[in-house]
Amino acid sequence: MKKRTIMRTVIVVIIFSAIAYTVYSNFIKETFELVKIGDVAPDFILEDLNGEKHKLSDYKGKGVVLNFWATYCDYCKEEMPDLEENYSKYKSKGVEILAINNAQTPFEVKKFTKNISFPILIDHSIVVFKSYNIEFLPTSVFIDSEGTVKKISSGEMSNKSIQKNIELILPNR
């Protein structure tokens, strides 16, 4: 009889704990704003593979593509050469691409990006990933010269869609 009471009490405590956790999690999730089209892009400072710091707000006046990726992401691997091709095409027109890796080691990242000329940043603490609410890889955020988010693209983009989205953020159009 006593064992049954203890067991029931434990089960009730577990159920209430699970309910409380669910309510708390949903409350926190609901109060955390998602970055959306029309928002000012959250500023950040990250280091590239050479130790140089990049602050998003320093790129004001340019169109910026933030490409969130990882070396284990097959779609990211397929998309990277198209991003490089478009970087070569649009850099002189005032567009920058910043590739933001999700906390992998510099060794892994360098091996993967040896033919890439745009800045490769590593988000060691995943703060930028969280502030942009990145859930899927790759995800690209297209930011105009005033710092406003113009487009968010989750999943692999074709070369043509990269070009189309970059056209949205060209400065002085």
PDB file of N, CA and C in Angstrom, residues 68-173:
ATOM      1  N   PHE A  68      24.379  30.905 -43.656  1.00  0.00           N
ATOM      2  CA  PHE A  68      24.598  30.042 -42.496  1.00  0.00           C
ATOM      3  C   PHE A  68      24.762  28.613 -43.007  1.00  0.00           C
ATOM      4  N   TRP A  69      25.853  27.951 -42.586  1.00  0.00           N
ATOM      5  CA  TRP A  69      26.194  26.654 -43.167  1.00  0.00           C
ATOM      6  C   TRP A  69      27.030  25.807 -42.213  1.00  0.00           C
ATOM      7  N   ALA A  70      27.291  24.559 -42.621  1.00  0.00           N
ATOM      8  CA  ALA A  70      28.170  23.643 -41.882  1.00  0.00           C
ATOM      9  C   ALA A  70      28.813  22.683 -42.881  1.00  0.00           C
ATOM     10  N   THR A  71      29.967  22.153 -42.535  1.00  0.00           N
ATOM     11  CA  THR A  71      30.678  21.253 -43.450  1.00  0.00           C
ATOM     12  C   THR A  71      29.959  19.921 -43.630  1.00  0.00           C
ATOM     13  N   TYR A  72      29.160  19.512 -42.667  1.00  0.00           N
ATOM     14  CA  TYR A  72      28.444  18.234 -42.768  1.00  0.00           C
ATOM     15  C   TYR A  72      27.150  18.352 -43.568  1.00  0.00           C
ATOM     16  N   CYS A  73      26.819  19.542 -44.027  1.00  0.00           N
ATOM     17  CA  CYS A  73      25.584  19.803 -44.767  1.00  0.00           C
ATOM     18  C   CYS A  73      25.839  19.638 -46.267  1.00  0.00           C
ATOM     19  N   ASP A  74      25.270  18.598 -46.870  1.00  0.00           N
ATOM     20  CA  ASP A  74      25.476  18.348 -48.295  1.00  0.00           C
ATOM     21  C   ASP A  74      24.950  19.485 -49.158  1.00  0.00           C
ATOM     22  N   TYR A  75      23.803  20.052 -48.787  1.00  0.00           N
ATOM     23  CA  TYR A  75      23.238  21.164 -49.567  1.00  0.00           C
ATOM     24  C   TYR A  75      24.162  22.385 -49.508  1.00  0.00           C
ATOM     25  N   CYS A  76      24.807  22.570 -48.362  1.00  0.00           N
ATOM     26  CA  CYS A  76      25.752  23.687 -48.221  1.00  0.00           C
ATOM     27  C   CYS A  76      26.922  23.501 -49.177  1.00  0.00           C
ATOM     28  N   LYS A  77      27.423  22.271 -49.274  1.00  0.00           N
ATOM     29  CA  LYS A  77      28.537  21.968 -50.176  1.00  0.00           C
ATOM     30  C   LYS A  77      28.152  22.265 -51.619  1.00  0.00           C
ATOM     31  N   GLU A  78      26.940  21.899 -51.994  1.00  0.00           N
ATOM     32  CA  GLU A  78      26.480  22.109 -53.366  1.00  0.00           C
ATOM     33  C   GLU A  78      26.259  23.590 -53.677  1.00  0.00           C
ATOM     34  N   GLU A  79      25.852  24.354 -52.684  1.00  0.00           N
ATOM     35  CA  GLU A  79      25.532  25.762 -52.875  1.00  0.00           C
ATOM     36  C   GLU A  79      26.777  26.662 -52.889  1.00  0.00           C
ATOM     37  N   MET A  80      27.815  26.270 -52.185  1.00  0.00           N
ATOM     38  CA  MET A  80      28.998  27.113 -51.994  1.00  0.00           C
ATOM     39  C   MET A  80      29.648  27.577 -53.308  1.00  0.00           C
ATOM     40  N   PRO A  81      29.839  26.713 -54.321  1.00  0.00           N
ATOM     41  CA  PRO A  81      30.428  27.202 -55.581  1.00  0.00           C
ATOM     42  C   PRO A  81      29.566  28.266 -56.271  1.00  0.00           C
ATOM     43  N   ASP A  82      28.244  28.152 -56.184  1.00  0.00           N
ATOM     44  CA  ASP A  82      27.358  29.167 -56.767  1.00  0.00           C
ATOM     45  C   ASP A  82      27.467  30.489 -56.011  1.00  0.00           C
ATOM     46  N   LEU A  83      27.605  30.421 -54.697  1.00  0.00           N
ATOM     47  CA  LEU A  83      27.817  31.637 -53.915  1.00  0.00           C
ATOM     48  C   LEU A  83      29.134  32.297 -54.324  1.00  0.00           C
ATOM     49  N   GLU A  84      30.180  31.497 -54.501  1.00  0.00           N
ATOM     50  CA  GLU A  84      31.485  32.021 -54.909  1.00  0.00           C
ATOM     51  C   GLU A  84      31.390  32.691 -56.278  1.00  0.00           C
ATOM     52  N   GLU A  85      30.708  32.053 -57.211  1.00  0.00           N
ATOM     53  CA  GLU A  85      30.547  32.626 -58.550  1.00  0.00           C
ATOM     54  C   GLU A  85      29.825  33.979 -58.483  1.00  0.00           C
ATOM     55  N   ASN A  86      28.784  34.057 -57.683  1.00  0.00           N
ATOM     56  CA  ASN A  86      28.032  35.301 -57.557  1.00  0.00           C
ATOM     57  C   ASN A  86      28.803  36.362 -56.778  1.00  0.00           C
ATOM     58  N   TYR A  87      29.639  35.943 -55.847  1.00  0.00           N
ATOM     59  CA  TYR A  87      30.483  36.896 -55.131  1.00  0.00           C
ATOM     60  C   TYR A  87      31.431  37.575 -56.116  1.00  0.00           C
ATOM     61  N   SER A  88      32.040  36.789 -56.986  1.00  0.00           N
ATOM     62  CA  SER A  88      32.938  37.349 -57.998  1.00  0.00           C
ATOM     63  C   SER A  88      32.194  38.332 -58.903  1.00  0.00           C
ATOM     64  N   LYS A  89      30.968  38.020 -59.222  1.00  0.00           N
ATOM     65  CA  LYS A  89      30.172  38.847 -60.128  1.00  0.00           C
ATOM     66  C   LYS A  89      29.674  40.137 -59.475  1.00  0.00           C
ATOM     67  N   TYR A  90      29.284  40.074 -58.194  1.00  0.00           N
ATOM     68  CA  TYR A  90      28.607  41.208 -57.555  1.00  0.00           C
ATOM     69  C   TYR A  90      29.454  42.002 -56.554  1.00  0.00           C
ATOM     70  N   LYS A  91      30.634  41.522 -56.213  1.00  0.00           N
ATOM     71  CA  LYS A  91      31.467  42.239 -55.227  1.00  0.00           C
ATOM     72  C   LYS A  91      31.753  43.669 -55.679  1.00  0.00           C
ATOM     73  N   SER A  92      32.080  43.839 -56.944  1.00  0.00           N
ATOM     74  CA  SER A  92      32.397  45.179 -57.462  1.00  0.00           C
ATOM     75  C   SER A  92      31.155  46.075 -57.526  1.00  0.00           C
ATOM     76  N   LYS A  93      29.977  45.482 -57.386  1.00  0.00           N
ATOM     77  CA  LYS A  93      28.720  46.243 -57.398  1.00  0.00           C
ATOM     78  C   LYS A  93      28.227  46.556 -55.986  1.00  0.00           C
ATOM     79  N   GLY A  94      29.066  46.254 -54.977  1.00  0.00           N
ATOM     80  CA  GLY A  94      28.719  46.610 -53.600  1.00  0.00           C
ATOM     81  C   GLY A  94      28.015  45.537 -52.808  1.00  0.00           C
ATOM     82  N   VAL A  95      28.227  44.269 -53.158  1.00  0.00           N
ATOM     83  CA  VAL A  95      27.595  43.166 -52.419  1.00  0.00           C
ATOM     84  C   VAL A  95      28.682  42.328 -51.754  1.00  0.00           C
ATOM     85  N   GLU A  96      28.451  42.016 -50.477  1.00  0.00           N
ATOM     86  CA  GLU A  96      29.361  41.156 -49.723  1.00  0.00           C
ATOM     87  C   GLU A  96      28.632  39.872 -49.329  1.00  0.00           C
ATOM     88  N   ILE A  97      29.363  38.799 -49.275  1.00  0.00           N
ATOM     89  CA  ILE A  97      28.836  37.533 -48.749  1.00  0.00           C
ATOM     90  C   ILE A  97      29.660  37.194 -47.520  1.00  0.00           C
ATOM     91  N   LEU A  98      28.983  36.922 -46.428  1.00  0.00           N
ATOM     92  CA  LEU A  98      29.625  36.460 -45.194  1.00  0.00           C
ATOM     93  C   LEU A  98      29.074  35.069 -44.902  1.00  0.00           C
ATOM     94  N   ALA A  99      29.931  34.072 -44.963  1.00  0.00           N
ATOM     95  CA  ALA A  99      29.514  32.701 -44.679  1.00  0.00           C
ATOM     96  C   ALA A  99      29.753  32.439 -43.196  1.00  0.00           C
ATOM     97  N   ILE A 100      28.703  32.075 -42.481  1.00  0.00           N
ATOM     98  CA  ILE A 100      28.791  31.901 -41.030  1.00  0.00           C
ATOM     99  C   ILE A 100      28.635  30.420 -40.699  1.00  0.00           C
ATOM    100  N   ASN A 101      29.710  29.849 -40.183  1.00  0.00           N
ATOM    101  CA  ASN A 101      29.732  28.435 -39.827  1.00  0.00           C
ATOM    102  C   ASN A 101      29.286  28.245 -38.376  1.00  0.00           C
ATOM    103  N   ASN A 102      28.652  27.111 -38.118  1.00  0.00           N
ATOM    104  CA  ASN A 102      28.104  26.877 -36.778  1.00  0.00           C
ATOM    105  C   ASN A 102      29.041  26.132 -35.840  1.00  0.00           C
ATOM    106  N   ALA A 103      30.075  26.823 -35.423  1.00  0.00           N
ATOM    107  CA  ALA A 103      30.937  26.377 -34.323  1.00  0.00           C
ATOM    108  C   ALA A 103      31.787  25.148 -34.611  1.00  0.00           C
ATOM    109  N   GLN A 104      32.135  24.927 -35.855  1.00  0.00           N
ATOM    110  CA  GLN A 104      33.050  23.839 -36.151  1.00  0.00           C
ATOM    111  C   GLN A 104      34.490  24.336 -35.981  1.00  0.00           C
ATOM    112  N   THR A 105      35.434  23.413 -35.988  1.00  0.00           N
ATOM    113  CA  THR A 105      36.828  23.802 -35.784  1.00  0.00           C
ATOM    114  C   THR A 105      37.379  24.490 -37.034  1.00  0.00           C
ATOM    115  N   PRO A 106      38.331  25.394 -36.848  1.00  0.00           N
ATOM    116  CA  PRO A 106      38.956  26.038 -38.013  1.00  0.00           C
ATOM    117  C   PRO A 106      39.546  25.022 -39.000  1.00  0.00           C
ATOM    118  N   PHE A 107      40.079  23.924 -38.488  1.00  0.00           N
ATOM    119  CA  PHE A 107      40.639  22.888 -39.361  1.00  0.00           C
ATOM    120  C   PHE A 107      39.571  22.340 -40.310  1.00  0.00           C
ATOM    121  N   GLU A 108      38.401  21.985 -39.766  1.00  0.00           N
ATOM    122  CA  GLU A 108      37.304  21.470 -40.599  1.00  0.00           C
ATOM    123  C   GLU A 108      36.866  22.506 -41.629  1.00  0.00           C
ATOM    124  N   VAL A 109      36.745  23.736 -41.174  1.00  0.00           N
ATOM    125  CA  VAL A 109      36.235  24.808 -42.016  1.00  0.00           C
ATOM    126  C   VAL A 109      37.237  25.159 -43.126  1.00  0.00           C
ATOM    127  N   LYS A 110      38.520  25.252 -42.791  1.00  0.00           N
ATOM    128  CA  LYS A 110      39.543  25.593 -43.795  1.00  0.00           C
ATOM    129  C   LYS A 110      39.594  24.550 -44.903  1.00  0.00           C
ATOM    130  N   LYS A 111      39.498  23.298 -44.517  1.00  0.00           N
ATOM    131  CA  LYS A 111      39.540  22.220 -45.494  1.00  0.00           C
ATOM    132  C   LYS A 111      38.376  22.351 -46.487  1.00  0.00           C
ATOM    133  N   PHE A 112      37.255  22.743 -46.006  1.00  0.00           N
ATOM    134  CA  PHE A 112      36.029  22.835 -46.796  1.00  0.00           C
ATOM    135  C   PHE A 112      36.002  24.075 -47.692  1.00  0.00           C
ATOM    136  N   THR A 113      36.679  25.133 -47.282  1.00  0.00           N
ATOM    137  CA  THR A 113      36.539  26.431 -47.956  1.00  0.00           C
ATOM    138  C   THR A 113      37.805  26.903 -48.666  1.00  0.00           C
ATOM    139  N   LYS A 114      38.661  26.003 -49.037  1.00  0.00           N
ATOM    140  CA  LYS A 114      39.941  26.420 -49.613  1.00  0.00           C
ATOM    141  C   LYS A 114      39.809  27.181 -50.931  1.00  0.00           C
ATOM    142  N   ASN A 115      38.725  27.025 -51.681  1.00  0.00           N
ATOM    143  CA  ASN A 115      38.540  27.737 -52.953  1.00  0.00           C
ATOM    144  C   ASN A 115      37.518  28.869 -52.843  1.00  0.00           C
ATOM    145  N   ILE A 116      37.277  29.347 -51.641  1.00  0.00           N
ATOM    146  CA  ILE A 116      36.281  30.393 -51.406  1.00  0.00           C
ATOM    147  C   ILE A 116      37.012  31.700 -51.087  1.00  0.00           C
ATOM    148  N   SER A 117      36.590  32.804 -51.735  1.00  0.00           N
ATOM    149  CA  SER A 117      37.279  34.080 -51.520  1.00  0.00           C
ATOM    150  C   SER A 117      36.523  35.030 -50.601  1.00  0.00           C
ATOM    151  N   PHE A 118      35.238  34.784 -50.327  1.00  0.00           N
ATOM    152  CA  PHE A 118      34.513  35.670 -49.412  1.00  0.00           C
ATOM    153  C   PHE A 118      34.806  35.282 -47.970  1.00  0.00           C
ATOM    154  N   PRO A 119      34.577  36.196 -47.024  1.00  0.00           N
ATOM    155  CA  PRO A 119      34.913  35.914 -45.618  1.00  0.00           C
ATOM    156  C   PRO A 119      34.133  34.716 -45.054  1.00  0.00           C
ATOM    157  N   ILE A 120      34.879  33.846 -44.394  1.00  0.00           N
ATOM    158  CA  ILE A 120      34.310  32.683 -43.712  1.00  0.00           C
ATOM    159  C   ILE A 120      34.428  32.946 -42.216  1.00  0.00           C
ATOM    160  N   LEU A 121      33.295  33.074 -41.562  1.00  0.00           N
ATOM    161  CA  LEU A 121      33.258  33.381 -40.128  1.00  0.00           C
ATOM    162  C   LEU A 121      32.802  32.153 -39.365  1.00  0.00           C
ATOM    163  N   ILE A 122      33.305  31.997 -38.151  1.00  0.00           N
ATOM    164  CA  ILE A 122      32.882  30.879 -37.310  1.00  0.00           C
ATOM    165  C   ILE A 122      32.168  31.427 -36.090  1.00  0.00           C
ATOM    166  N   ASP A 123      30.945  30.970 -35.912  1.00  0.00           N
ATOM    167  CA  ASP A 123      30.125  31.375 -34.766  1.00  0.00           C
ATOM    168  C   ASP A 123      30.350  30.350 -33.651  1.00  0.00           C
ATOM    169  N   HIS A 124      31.476  30.490 -32.938  1.00  0.00           N
ATOM    170  CA  HIS A 124      31.885  29.501 -31.935  1.00  0.00           C
ATOM    171  C   HIS A 124      30.836  29.283 -30.846  1.00  0.00           C
ATOM    172  N   SER A 125      30.162  30.332 -30.439  1.00  0.00           N
ATOM    173  CA  SER A 125      29.187  30.197 -29.347  1.00  0.00           C
ATOM    174  C   SER A 125      27.749  30.078 -29.865  1.00  0.00           C
ATOM    175  N   ILE A 126      27.578  30.065 -31.160  1.00  0.00           N
ATOM    176  CA  ILE A 126      26.279  29.954 -31.839  1.00  0.00           C
ATOM    177  C   ILE A 126      25.326  31.090 -31.461  1.00  0.00           C
ATOM    178  N   VAL A 127      25.862  32.213 -31.039  1.00  0.00           N
ATOM    179  CA  VAL A 127      25.044  33.371 -30.673  1.00  0.00           C
ATOM    180  C   VAL A 127      24.357  33.971 -31.901  1.00  0.00           C
ATOM    181  N   VAL A 128      25.087  34.064 -33.008  1.00  0.00           N
ATOM    182  CA  VAL A 128      24.514  34.655 -34.219  1.00  0.00           C
ATOM    183  C   VAL A 128      23.451  33.714 -34.796  1.00  0.00           C
ATOM    184  N   PHE A 129      23.727  32.416 -34.796  1.00  0.00           N
ATOM    185  CA  PHE A 129      22.731  31.441 -35.246  1.00  0.00           C
ATOM    186  C   PHE A 129      21.436  31.613 -34.451  1.00  0.00           C
ATOM    187  N   LYS A 130      21.567  31.779 -33.131  1.00  0.00           N
ATOM    188  CA  LYS A 130      20.380  31.940 -32.285  1.00  0.00           C
ATOM    189  C   LYS A 130      19.683  33.270 -32.533  1.00  0.00           C
ATOM    190  N   SER A 131      20.449  34.343 -32.696  1.00  0.00           N
ATOM    191  CA  SER A 131      19.816  35.650 -32.877  1.00  0.00           C
ATOM    192  C   SER A 131      19.089  35.749 -34.212  1.00  0.00           C
ATOM    193  N   TYR A 132      19.509  34.954 -35.191  1.00  0.00           N
ATOM    194  CA  TYR A 132      18.812  34.908 -36.480  1.00  0.00           C
ATOM    195  C   TYR A 132      17.833  33.731 -36.559  1.00  0.00           C
ATOM    196  N   ASN A 133      17.735  32.969 -35.477  1.00  0.00           N
ATOM    197  CA  ASN A 133      16.810  31.836 -35.395  1.00  0.00           C
ATOM    198  C   ASN A 133      17.001  30.833 -36.526  1.00  0.00           C
ATOM    199  N   ILE A 134      18.246  30.460 -36.762  1.00  0.00           N
ATOM    200  CA  ILE A 134      18.555  29.528 -37.836  1.00  0.00           C
ATOM    201  C   ILE A 134      18.227  28.110 -37.383  1.00  0.00           C
ATOM    202  N   GLU A 135      17.328  27.470 -38.120  1.00  0.00           N
ATOM    203  CA  GLU A 135      16.935  26.102 -37.811  1.00  0.00           C
ATOM    204  C   GLU A 135      17.398  25.122 -38.871  1.00  0.00           C
ATOM    205  N   PHE A 136      17.489  25.583 -40.122  1.00  0.00           N
ATOM    206  CA  PHE A 136      17.829  24.702 -41.234  1.00  0.00           C
ATOM    207  C   PHE A 136      19.088  25.203 -41.932  1.00  0.00           C
ATOM    208  N   LEU A 137      19.863  24.269 -42.448  1.00  0.00           N
ATOM    209  CA  LEU A 137      21.065  24.623 -43.206  1.00  0.00           C
ATOM    210  C   LEU A 137      20.925  24.118 -44.622  1.00  0.00           C
ATOM    211  N   PRO A 138      21.390  24.882 -45.578  1.00  0.00           N
ATOM    212  CA  PRO A 138      21.821  26.268 -45.453  1.00  0.00           C
ATOM    213  C   PRO A 138      20.630  27.214 -45.342  1.00  0.00           C
ATOM    214  N   THR A 139      20.869  28.345 -44.737  1.00  0.00           N
ATOM    215  CA  THR A 139      19.909  29.452 -44.729  1.00  0.00           C
ATOM    216  C   THR A 139      20.684  30.705 -45.097  1.00  0.00           C
ATOM    217  N   SER A 140      20.113  31.488 -45.999  1.00  0.00           N
ATOM    218  CA  SER A 140      20.744  32.748 -46.399  1.00  0.00           C
ATOM    219  C   SER A 140      19.807  33.901 -46.101  1.00  0.00           C
ATOM    220  N   VAL A 141      20.385  34.954 -45.535  1.00  0.00           N
ATOM    221  CA  VAL A 141      19.635  36.166 -45.201  1.00  0.00           C
ATOM    222  C   VAL A 141      20.200  37.276 -46.083  1.00  0.00           C
ATOM    223  N   PHE A 142      19.325  37.920 -46.856  1.00  0.00           N
ATOM    224  CA  PHE A 142      19.719  38.971 -47.784  1.00  0.00           C
ATOM    225  C   PHE A 142      19.362  40.320 -47.166  1.00  0.00           C
ATOM    226  N   ILE A 143      20.380  41.154 -46.970  1.00  0.00           N
ATOM    227  CA  ILE A 143      20.242  42.418 -46.246  1.00  0.00           C
ATOM    228  C   ILE A 143      20.621  43.571 -47.183  1.00  0.00           C
ATOM    229  N   ASP A 144      19.770  44.591 -47.250  1.00  0.00           N
ATOM    230  CA  ASP A 144      20.061  45.720 -48.149  1.00  0.00           C
ATOM    231  C   ASP A 144      21.084  46.679 -47.532  1.00  0.00           C
ATOM    232  N   SER A 145      21.411  47.715 -48.276  1.00  0.00           N
ATOM    233  CA  SER A 145      22.468  48.646 -47.863  1.00  0.00           C
ATOM    234  C   SER A 145      22.117  49.454 -46.616  1.00  0.00           C
ATOM    235  N   GLU A 146      20.840  49.474 -46.235  1.00  0.00           N
ATOM    236  CA  GLU A 146      20.414  50.168 -45.017  1.00  0.00           C
ATOM    237  C   GLU A 146      20.358  49.232 -43.809  1.00  0.00           C
ATOM    238  N   GLY A 147      20.638  47.943 -44.022  1.00  0.00           N
ATOM    239  CA  GLY A 147      20.624  46.977 -42.924  1.00  0.00           C
ATOM    240  C   GLY A 147      19.282  46.294 -42.721  1.00  0.00           C
ATOM    241  N   THR A 148      18.394  46.391 -43.708  1.00  0.00           N
ATOM    242  CA  THR A 148      17.061  45.790 -43.606  1.00  0.00           C
ATOM    243  C   THR A 148      17.045  44.420 -44.276  1.00  0.00           C
ATOM    244  N   VAL A 149      16.441  43.448 -43.598  1.00  0.00           N
ATOM    245  CA  VAL A 149      16.313  42.102 -44.160  1.00  0.00           C
ATOM    246  C   VAL A 149      15.296  42.152 -45.294  1.00  0.00           C
ATOM    247  N   LYS A 150      15.743  41.762 -46.488  1.00  0.00           N
ATOM    248  CA  LYS A 150      14.873  41.782 -47.675  1.00  0.00           C
ATOM    249  C   LYS A 150      14.376  40.403 -48.060  1.00  0.00           C
ATOM    250  N   LYS A 151      15.129  39.365 -47.713  1.00  0.00           N
ATOM    251  CA  LYS A 151      14.751  38.004 -48.095  1.00  0.00           C
ATOM    252  C   LYS A 151      15.449  37.022 -47.173  1.00  0.00           C
ATOM    253  N   ILE A 152      14.747  35.936 -46.833  1.00  0.00           N
ATOM    254  CA  ILE A 152      15.334  34.837 -46.058  1.00  0.00           C
ATOM    255  C   ILE A 152      15.050  33.573 -46.856  1.00  0.00           C
ATOM    256  N   SER A 153      16.100  32.839 -47.162  1.00  0.00           N
ATOM    257  CA  SER A 153      15.952  31.629 -47.960  1.00  0.00           C
ATOM    258  C   SER A 153      16.520  30.438 -47.188  1.00  0.00           C
ATOM    259  N   SER A 154      15.641  29.490 -46.852  1.00  0.00           N
ATOM    260  CA  SER A 154      16.078  28.267 -46.170  1.00  0.00           C
ATOM    261  C   SER A 154      16.176  27.148 -47.192  1.00  0.00           C
ATOM    262  N   GLY A 155      17.256  26.403 -47.119  1.00  0.00           N
ATOM    263  CA  GLY A 155      17.472  25.317 -48.067  1.00  0.00           C
ATOM    264  C   GLY A 155      18.399  25.763 -49.186  1.00  0.00           C
ATOM    265  N   GLU A 156      18.828  24.803 -49.971  1.00  0.00           N
ATOM    266  CA  GLU A 156      19.763  25.076 -51.058  1.00  0.00           C
ATOM    267  C   GLU A 156      19.120  25.959 -52.123  1.00  0.00           C
ATOM    268  N   MET A 157      19.893  26.940 -52.588  1.00  0.00           N
ATOM    269  CA  MET A 157      19.438  27.811 -53.665  1.00  0.00           C
ATOM    270  C   MET A 157      20.199  27.477 -54.949  1.00  0.00           C
ATOM    271  N   SER A 158      19.516  27.629 -56.055  1.00  0.00           N
ATOM    272  CA  SER A 158      20.180  27.481 -57.353  1.00  0.00           C
ATOM    273  C   SER A 158      20.965  28.750 -57.641  1.00  0.00           C
ATOM    274  N   ASN A 159      21.843  28.688 -58.616  1.00  0.00           N
ATOM    275  CA  ASN A 159      22.615  29.852 -59.017  1.00  0.00           C
ATOM    276  C   ASN A 159      21.663  30.978 -59.431  1.00  0.00           C
ATOM    277  N   LYS A 160      20.632  30.629 -60.150  1.00  0.00           N
ATOM    278  CA  LYS A 160      19.666  31.624 -60.620  1.00  0.00           C
ATOM    279  C   LYS A 160      18.935  32.298 -59.459  1.00  0.00           C
ATOM    280  N   SER A 161      18.558  31.543 -58.441  1.00  0.00           N
ATOM    281  CA  SER A 161      17.853  32.165 -57.310  1.00  0.00           C
ATOM    282  C   SER A 161      18.797  32.990 -56.444  1.00  0.00           C
ATOM    283  N   ILE A 162      20.066  32.609 -56.366  1.00  0.00           N
ATOM    284  CA  ILE A 162      21.051  33.447 -55.658  1.00  0.00           C
ATOM    285  C   ILE A 162      21.145  34.796 -56.361  1.00  0.00           C
ATOM    286  N   GLN A 163      21.270  34.773 -57.690  1.00  0.00           N
ATOM    287  CA  GLN A 163      21.348  36.016 -58.468  1.00  0.00           C
ATOM    288  C   GLN A 163      20.097  36.868 -58.270  1.00  0.00           C
ATOM    289  N   LYS A 164      18.942  36.244 -58.348  1.00  0.00           N
ATOM    290  CA  LYS A 164      17.672  36.967 -58.194  1.00  0.00           C
ATOM    291  C   LYS A 164      17.590  37.637 -56.822  1.00  0.00           C
ATOM    292  N   ASN A 165      18.003  36.934 -55.781  1.00  0.00           N
ATOM    293  CA  ASN A 165      17.960  37.491 -54.430  1.00  0.00           C
ATOM    294  C   ASN A 165      19.007  38.584 -54.231  1.00  0.00           C
ATOM    295  N   ILE A 166      20.169  38.432 -54.843  1.00  0.00           N
ATOM    296  CA  ILE A 166      21.196  39.473 -54.750  1.00  0.00           C
ATOM    297  C   ILE A 166      20.711  40.746 -55.439  1.00  0.00           C
ATOM    298  N   GLU A 167      19.978  40.597 -56.527  1.00  0.00           N
ATOM    299  CA  GLU A 167      19.436  41.768 -57.235  1.00  0.00           C
ATOM    300  C   GLU A 167      18.546  42.602 -56.305  1.00  0.00           C
ATOM    301  N   LEU A 168      17.907  41.958 -55.318  1.00  0.00           N
ATOM    302  CA  LEU A 168      17.048  42.661 -54.355  1.00  0.00           C
ATOM    303  C   LEU A 168      17.829  43.592 -53.431  1.00  0.00           C
ATOM    304  N   ILE A 169      19.111  43.296 -53.251  1.00  0.00           N
ATOM    305  CA  ILE A 169      19.892  44.039 -52.256  1.00  0.00           C
ATOM    306  C   ILE A 169      21.022  44.875 -52.860  1.00  0.00           C
ATOM    307  N   LEU A 170      21.055  44.974 -54.177  1.00  0.00           N
ATOM    308  CA  LEU A 170      22.093  45.803 -54.803  1.00  0.00           C
ATOM    309  C   LEU A 170      21.965  47.240 -54.323  1.00  0.00           C
ATOM    310  N   PRO A 171      23.070  47.833 -53.874  1.00  0.00           N
ATOM    311  CA  PRO A 171      23.012  49.234 -53.447  1.00  0.00           C
ATOM    312  C   PRO A 171      22.791  50.166 -54.645  1.00  0.00           C
ATOM    313  N   ASN A 172      22.201  51.337 -54.379  1.00  0.00           N
ATOM    314  CA  ASN A 172      22.019  52.381 -55.395  1.00  0.00           C
ATOM    315  C   ASN A 172      21.283  51.893 -56.638  1.00  0.00           C
ATOM    316  N   ARG A 173      20.151  51.186 -56.403  1.00  0.00           N
ATOM    317  CA  ARG A 173      19.363  50.735 -57.554  1.00  0.00           C
ATOM    318  C   ARG A 173      18.399  51.797 -57.961  1.00  0.00           C
TER     319      ARG A 173
END
